[in-house]
Amino acid sequence: MSTPVTSNPAQEESTVDHSKIKVSPEEMEAYDQSGRKPVLLGFFIAVVWLLIGTVLGDLSSFKFDRPDLLTEQAYLTFGRIRPAHLNVMVYGWASTAMFSVSLWLMPRLCRTPLRWGNLAVIGILVWTVGLGVGIALLLAGHGDGLEWLELDRQWADPLLVIGAAMVGASVWKTLAARNVHHLYVSIWYVAASYPWFLIIFLAGNMPFYKGVESAAVNWFYAHNALGLWLTTINLGLIYYLLPKIIGRPIYSYWLSLVGFWGLALFYALNGMHHLIGGPLPSWMIATSITASIMMIVPVVAVGINQHMTVVGRFGAMRYSPALTLAVIAAMSYTAVSLQGILTALVSVNRITHFTHWTIAHSHLGLYMFVTLSLFGGMYYILPRVLKKEWPSRRLVRAHILLVGGGMVLYIVALGIGGVLQGLSLLAPGEGFEASVSSAKPWLLLRSVSAVIISAGHLVFAYHAYLLAFTSRNSLTRHPPFYELKPVLVKKRVP
Amino acid sequence: MTRILVLIMGAMATVIFALVILVILPNSMLSDLKAPPQLKQPGQQELLGRQLYISNGCIYCHTQQVRDPVFTTDIHKGLGNRPSVPADYVYDAPHLLGTMRTGPDLFNVGTRLPDRNWHLLHLYQPRALVPWSIMPGFPFLFEHKPTAEAGDKVLDIPKPYAPSEGVVIISKEAEALVAYLISLQHNYPAPDSDALEEVQP
Ligand code: HEM
Ligand code: HEM
């Protein structure tokens, strides 16, 4: 892995030339160490949730192939395991890892030690307890009944709000104490995400909505949880990793601005595209479809900006698993957004709505973009915080190939299965049976991919354990993809 | 400081703008929606059934909405005789519109399948009635006893699916869920949609 932290003492700084900011390795290390406790704690908890969520996801998948699998107990029924999978993955794995990412990024970007780190530690613990309580209640049959907002609003949600607010306070306190004039684009994304999340989560959990209004609030929340929380912090991380690892500045400051404010403006209005054709006043759905199409602006801006930053240097991916994953994640962000825009068009949505196409889209977004970005972040961050290298390049390679390959299979299978299912749901002459049987083989293929991905998760968890709790050799001298021929560049990068 | 101010004010402005448009504005517009006269207010048993529908996650496979015939075939396929409208849902809290049709839409299942016993057996073991079904059974909604006692209602289960010994008793919960399913009938004519038309520019 290459860290182009040069020891040039000249300290020029600008938002644009973020990668050229020359900071001594000692100073960098001090920032990394200032957040050591919350960062490590968050990543540890996140990996535990990842393993739990994997078991729940696998079970949900197998239940499509074997509907009589584990039906005797209420807490094992599909209708409880599946929302548990969603909540564990979104709030346990992704969000907790995102806390750590934020707490690691802010000191580096603000060039000041992390403030209120202990508050962040408590925040992460409170969040985790809240989530644990919520999941237990959900499995026992007590949930709020709204997708993405299942966690009990009386016992779980207040803890989540307090936990996120504590981590957010540490982030904002660090920002307030910054030693830089310009705010790098990653700061905008990370810092804005915390107030955004708190507002939408509180609005979504208010108990007084009923009828179709409850549906509108439900999807207002769920879409913004994706757009103004999961997406933003990961875009911030990718914006940091790409220029940092490659060692050249972000392509364009103005495209970053367009990308950020375009996303803030249009994404927030997107929610009703989950209810196309549904019983809402049609102007609401029309507004969301329009805003979805407008999303082309920030998506293309971010896509061009990140692509142009890396272009010509794809060969560097062989040396850095973090870069490899960040590049795949960045491309997946563009891909999932374009797929989403397509799905929001009525002519496509009439086929794909209510089908497994949506599940393929979910996992293209939440796995190929969010999860891979977080894996990339952990490959980069953990060695710097722990001050030792990942022990085995074989394990890194196995992990990336298993999860990457498995997820591509998952998405392709459900993409095809979803369209076939949708076409037979729409065909006037066909009974419901046709939609079930046309999706069945693809659901089986998804279960195969589930096993492959799970193996990848086990490899990763084992490797993280080796890194954190043992003192194995490091791989500094042999980057994981070193022997592979570069496939993305014509000229060999020396 | 000014940049932080721009960031926080701008970020708040966009999300609050969206909150006003998609939540607060519609909330006030839809607040005077009246229940159609033919729509029955759910009774206690139906509400218990609805709660079981939520806690057992039927929503992750079933929708409760009939879409516009202009671009879907929902009505053609017998899911209802008209698209569903906001007034159909005034008693729903939380909503159960759903996003997956792994199983058929249930908005009018009470009209389509009015037989209580069909639903009870179907919930216990869907494949006893629909061999190709991928819906899970919900045996935990029933009671399994060695022999029936006085007052117990025994579920009649065809051979391969019946437990090898003992009897399956229809519980209060199973009855409630079925009562809720049968109450899902929205085939009355679309309510006078004046209130709605005002809302739609
Ligand atoms: C081992 C890997 C995984 C497997 C096998 C898996 C499997 C599944 C299955 C079977 C479903 C239910 C689909 C349905 O109802 O038809 C699902 C839904 C979902 N999963 Fe995963 N999943 C995995 C990883 C993840 C990760 C890492 C995340 C998030 C970070 C995630 C987020 C979600 C979400 C949000 C949904 C709900 C989608 C929707 O309602 O449209 N999954 N997953
Ligand atoms: C401009 C960008 C995007 C647009 C226009 C868009 C559009 C859509 C639409 C129309 C649906 C509803 C599908 C249906 O139910 O028929 C949907 C669902 C979904 N999208 Fe996106 N999407 C975008 C980006 C993303 C990103 C970046 C992610 C992940 C980080 C994502 C994750 C999801 C998930 C998880 C769902 C399923 C929600 C559920 O049913 O539980 N989307 N999207």
XYZ file of C-alpha atoms in Angstrom, chain A residues 95-470:
376
model
C -23.825 3.459 10.148
C -21.450 2.358 12.901
C -18.588 2.026 10.428
C -19.537 5.472 9.110
C -19.218 6.915 12.619
C -15.639 5.665 12.695
C -14.931 6.985 9.219
C -16.237 10.434 10.187
C -14.282 10.514 13.429
C -11.123 9.571 11.572
C -11.621 11.958 8.663
C -12.466 15.104 10.604
C -9.167 15.529 12.493
C -7.169 14.955 9.333
C -9.230 17.358 7.278
C -9.506 20.011 9.963
C -5.874 19.511 11.013
C -6.640 19.391 14.668
C -6.982 16.526 17.136
C -10.412 15.001 17.553
C -12.516 16.895 20.074
C -14.886 15.253 22.540
C -13.626 11.810 21.582
C -14.983 10.276 24.763
C -18.412 11.640 24.009
C -18.176 9.893 20.653
C -17.263 6.637 22.410
C -20.344 6.927 24.593
C -22.412 7.882 21.552
C -21.362 4.768 19.667
C -22.173 2.597 22.697
C -25.579 4.213 23.229
C -26.381 3.774 19.539
C -25.380 0.124 19.697
C -27.473 -0.559 22.770
C -30.452 1.153 21.137
C -30.053 -0.932 18.028
C -29.671 -4.139 20.038
C -32.866 -3.391 21.928
C -34.668 -2.506 18.681
C -33.604 -5.699 16.920
C -34.571 -7.871 19.884
C -37.998 -6.230 20.037
C -38.409 -6.570 16.275
C -37.675 -10.297 16.419
C -40.098 -10.598 19.312
C -42.798 -8.974 17.205
C -42.715 -5.357 18.379
C -41.911 -2.980 15.586
C -43.339 0.244 14.235
C -44.428 -1.466 11.019
C -42.807 1.025 8.643
C -40.053 -0.177 6.340
C -36.703 1.311 7.358
C -38.325 2.628 10.557
C -39.149 -0.716 12.156
C -37.130 -0.052 15.306
C -39.362 0.590 18.263
C -40.042 4.291 18.608
C -40.354 4.133 22.357
C -37.413 2.008 23.461
C -34.932 1.997 20.592
C -35.240 5.227 18.630
C -34.480 7.673 21.456
C -31.192 5.875 22.092
C -30.323 6.036 18.405
C -31.030 9.753 18.313
C -28.910 10.423 21.412
C -26.081 8.237 20.147
C -25.943 9.850 16.720
C -26.174 13.314 18.282
C -23.176 12.571 20.518
C -21.046 11.417 17.609
C -22.278 14.398 15.606
C -21.323 16.739 18.437
C -17.774 15.410 18.370
C -17.642 15.870 14.591
C -18.927 19.434 14.756
C -16.759 20.375 17.711
C -13.714 19.226 15.760
C -14.886 21.230 12.777
C -15.335 24.322 14.924
C -11.751 23.954 16.200
C -10.266 23.566 12.733
C -6.882 24.911 11.704
C -7.593 25.269 8.001
C -9.226 28.071 6.082
C -10.873 26.081 3.357
C -13.263 23.267 3.900
C -12.430 20.297 1.712
C -15.437 18.722 0.003
C -15.336 15.649 2.269
C -15.983 17.920 5.243
C -19.184 19.225 3.696
C -20.515 15.745 3.142
C -19.541 14.337 6.521
C -20.495 17.314 8.664
C -23.827 17.960 6.942
C -24.857 14.310 7.240
C -25.288 14.436 11.018
C -27.892 17.206 11.255
C -29.575 15.769 8.172
C -29.853 12.349 9.708
C -31.209 13.678 12.996
C -33.858 15.792 11.269
C -35.136 13.078 8.954
C -35.000 10.372 11.610
C -37.014 12.493 14.043
C -39.487 13.533 11.356
C -39.882 9.929 10.202
C -40.568 8.576 13.668
C -43.283 10.996 14.721
C -46.277 8.910 15.750
C -49.124 11.077 14.457
C -49.241 10.330 10.731
C -51.963 8.134 9.324
C -53.266 6.918 6.003
C -51.331 7.821 2.884
C -49.539 10.562 4.798
C -47.832 7.853 6.817
C -46.620 6.379 3.508
C -45.315 9.742 2.353
C -43.341 10.254 5.565
C -42.112 6.671 5.470
C -40.540 7.123 2.049
C -39.440 10.665 2.692
C -37.385 9.195 5.514
C -36.188 6.033 3.810
C -35.000 7.748 0.693
C -33.169 10.412 2.642
C -31.586 7.849 4.923
C -30.027 6.570 1.708
C -29.320 9.905 0.104
C -28.443 12.220 2.959
C -26.785 9.722 5.261
C -25.462 6.490 3.718
C -24.546 8.108 0.404
C -23.072 11.344 1.693
C -20.596 9.999 4.232
C -19.363 7.424 1.772
C -18.974 10.004 -0.970
C -16.977 12.051 1.530
C -14.748 9.065 2.212
C -14.226 8.344 -1.489
C -13.485 12.006 -2.160
C -10.774 11.733 0.454
C -9.280 8.383 -0.510
C -8.999 8.789 -4.272
C -6.782 11.891 -4.397
C -4.947 10.895 -1.249
C -3.837 7.485 -2.442
C -3.144 8.527 -6.018
C -1.386 11.666 -4.953
C -3.038 14.241 -7.111
C -5.765 16.781 -6.497
C -9.451 16.407 -7.107
C -10.161 17.246 -10.729
C -12.503 20.189 -10.233
C -13.599 22.228 -7.247
C -16.665 23.488 -9.089
C -17.874 20.031 -9.968
C -17.582 19.147 -6.278
C -19.787 22.115 -5.446
C -22.366 21.209 -8.076
C -22.338 17.601 -6.891
C -22.862 18.498 -3.269
C -25.550 21.153 -3.567
C -27.337 19.354 -6.379
C -27.547 16.275 -4.211
C -28.752 18.264 -1.201
C -31.450 19.963 -3.214
C -32.802 17.156 -5.392
C -32.239 14.052 -3.304
C -34.396 15.314 -0.465
C -37.358 15.554 -2.846
C -36.987 12.039 -4.254
C -38.922 9.982 -1.734
C -42.281 9.556 -3.477
C -40.717 7.669 -6.379
C -41.090 4.598 -4.175
C -44.870 4.961 -4.523
C -45.267 5.438 -8.278
C -48.823 4.549 -9.261
C -49.826 4.504 -5.598
C -52.734 6.299 -3.951
C -50.975 9.609 -3.293
C -51.941 12.964 -4.759
C -50.322 12.742 -8.156
C -48.445 16.033 -7.862
C -46.371 14.541 -5.050
C -45.280 11.603 -7.149
C -44.671 13.864 -10.138
C -42.459 16.100 -7.997
C -40.350 13.141 -6.943
C -40.035 11.766 -10.455
C -38.885 15.182 -11.649
C -36.384 15.469 -8.820
C -35.152 11.947 -9.615
C -34.465 12.932 -13.193
C -32.733 16.097 -11.990
C -30.400 13.875 -9.977
C -28.574 13.306 -13.249
C -26.841 16.648 -12.600
C -25.094 15.892 -9.294
C -24.529 12.262 -10.230
C -22.755 13.099 -13.458
C -20.826 15.900 -11.743
C -19.547 13.552 -9.041
C -18.911 10.803 -11.591
C -16.819 13.003 -13.880
C -14.990 14.573 -10.981
C -13.972 11.270 -9.459
C -13.256 9.588 -12.776
C -11.025 12.411 -13.963
C -9.153 12.293 -10.677
C -8.217 8.675 -11.177
C -8.050 8.432 -14.960
C -4.709 7.188 -16.246
C -3.722 5.939 -12.820
C -5.978 2.920 -12.574
C -2.836 0.804 -12.459
C -2.239 2.065 -8.942
C -5.162 -0.117 -7.905
C -2.808 -3.076 -7.966
C -0.900 -1.639 -5.063
C -3.719 -0.569 -2.807
C -6.797 -2.554 -1.868
C -8.261 0.669 -0.465
C -7.951 2.339 -3.851
C -9.331 -0.709 -5.638
C -12.420 -0.706 -3.450
C -12.855 3.065 -3.532
C -12.731 3.065 -7.330
C -15.254 0.223 -7.616
C -17.472 1.974 -5.081
C -17.287 5.273 -6.956
C -18.228 3.582 -10.223
C -21.057 1.748 -8.485
C -22.402 5.044 -7.186
C -22.735 6.282 -10.734
C -24.184 2.952 -11.850
C -26.767 2.669 -9.071
C -27.873 6.240 -9.534
C -28.336 5.847 -13.266
C -30.226 2.609 -12.615
C -32.335 4.461 -10.048
C -33.143 7.283 -12.438
C -34.190 4.707 -15.009
C -36.336 2.933 -12.402
C -38.063 6.188 -11.505
C -39.406 6.568 -15.055
C -43.026 5.443 -15.230
C -42.416 3.338 -18.331
C -39.778 1.282 -16.537
C -41.331 1.417 -13.090
C -44.573 -0.193 -14.313
C -42.527 -3.334 -14.939
C -39.951 -3.304 -12.154
C -41.937 -1.863 -9.226
C -42.725 -4.552 -6.597
C -40.152 -6.976 -8.048
C -36.672 -8.239 -7.188
C -35.251 -5.650 -9.559
C -35.553 -3.281 -6.597
C -33.571 -5.690 -4.426
C -30.845 -5.793 -7.082
C -30.824 -1.982 -7.050
C -30.707 -1.920 -3.230
C -27.659 -4.121 -3.115
C -25.926 -2.388 -6.003
C -26.260 0.747 -3.869
C -25.807 -0.564 -0.377
C -23.243 -3.197 -1.215
C -21.225 -2.309 -4.292
C -21.199 1.368 -3.330
C -21.629 1.729 0.440
C -20.218 -1.524 1.769
C -17.241 -1.680 -0.582
C -16.429 1.941 0.176
C -16.446 1.107 3.875
C -14.263 -1.974 3.334
C -11.874 0.261 1.400
C -11.911 2.772 4.213
C -11.109 0.072 6.746
C -8.210 -1.211 4.631
C -6.794 2.288 4.660
C -7.675 3.476 8.150
C -7.051 0.463 10.391
C -3.303 0.108 9.664
C -2.817 3.811 10.313
C -4.672 3.795 13.585
C -3.220 0.482 14.756
C 0.230 1.330 13.363
C 0.689 -2.057 11.716
C -0.066 -3.532 8.343
C -2.672 -6.057 7.272
C -0.974 -9.418 7.780
C -1.877 -11.294 4.610
C -2.194 -10.226 1.032
C -3.796 -13.577 0.177
C -6.639 -12.845 2.561
C -7.120 -9.342 1.142
C -7.302 -10.746 -2.339
C -9.639 -13.575 -1.352
C -11.944 -11.141 0.426
C -12.198 -8.688 -2.456
C -12.671 -11.368 -5.097
C -15.297 -13.252 -3.067
C -17.449 -10.271 -2.153
C -16.998 -8.525 -5.503
C -17.692 -11.607 -7.588
C -20.503 -12.765 -5.328
C -22.256 -9.440 -5.415
C -22.001 -9.106 -9.187
C -23.688 -12.509 -9.443
C -26.330 -11.396 -6.904
C -27.152 -8.216 -8.802
C -27.167 -9.730 -12.271
C -29.310 -12.662 -11.146
C -31.918 -10.527 -9.434
C -31.791 -7.914 -12.191
C -32.784 -10.534 -14.745
C -35.150 -12.353 -12.391
C -36.798 -9.081 -11.441
C -37.514 -8.051 -15.007
C -38.930 -11.491 -15.853
C -41.067 -11.386 -12.714
C -42.237 -7.878 -13.595
C -43.118 -8.774 -17.156
C -45.295 -11.655 -16.058
C -46.907 -9.552 -13.322
C -47.855 -7.133 -16.095
C -48.842 -9.621 -18.807
C -52.673 -9.600 -18.903
C -52.982 -13.299 -19.747
C -50.765 -14.747 -17.035
C -51.767 -15.884 -13.580
C -49.784 -15.043 -10.472
C -48.039 -18.398 -10.566
C -46.062 -17.330 -13.650
C -44.420 -14.453 -11.751
C -43.359 -16.808 -8.966
C -41.966 -19.484 -11.242
C -40.133 -17.022 -13.496
C -38.251 -15.568 -10.512
C -37.525 -18.888 -8.781
C -34.320 -19.971 -10.583
C -32.856 -16.495 -10.160
C -33.665 -16.502 -6.466
C -31.795 -19.789 -6.188
C -28.821 -18.220 -7.936
C -28.976 -15.379 -5.426
C -28.719 -17.912 -2.618
C -25.578 -19.284 -4.259
C -24.108 -15.800 -4.365
C -25.158 -15.286 -0.739
C -22.927 -18.184 0.260
C -19.993 -16.767 -1.713
C -20.385 -13.300 -0.189
C -20.709 -14.749 3.296
C -17.440 -16.593 2.809
C -15.888 -13.242 1.888
C -17.229 -11.682 5.067
C -15.760 -14.483 7.160
C -12.393 -13.994 5.496
C -12.517 -10.281 6.186
C -13.546 -10.695 9.807
C -10.794 -13.254 10.356
C -8.241 -10.985 8.747
C -9.350 -8.002 10.814
C -9.016 -10.185 13.882
C -5.468 -11.174 12.870
C -4.602 -7.523 12.321
C -6.046 -6.194 15.544
C -5.343 -8.965 18.006
C -2.215 -10.789 16.795
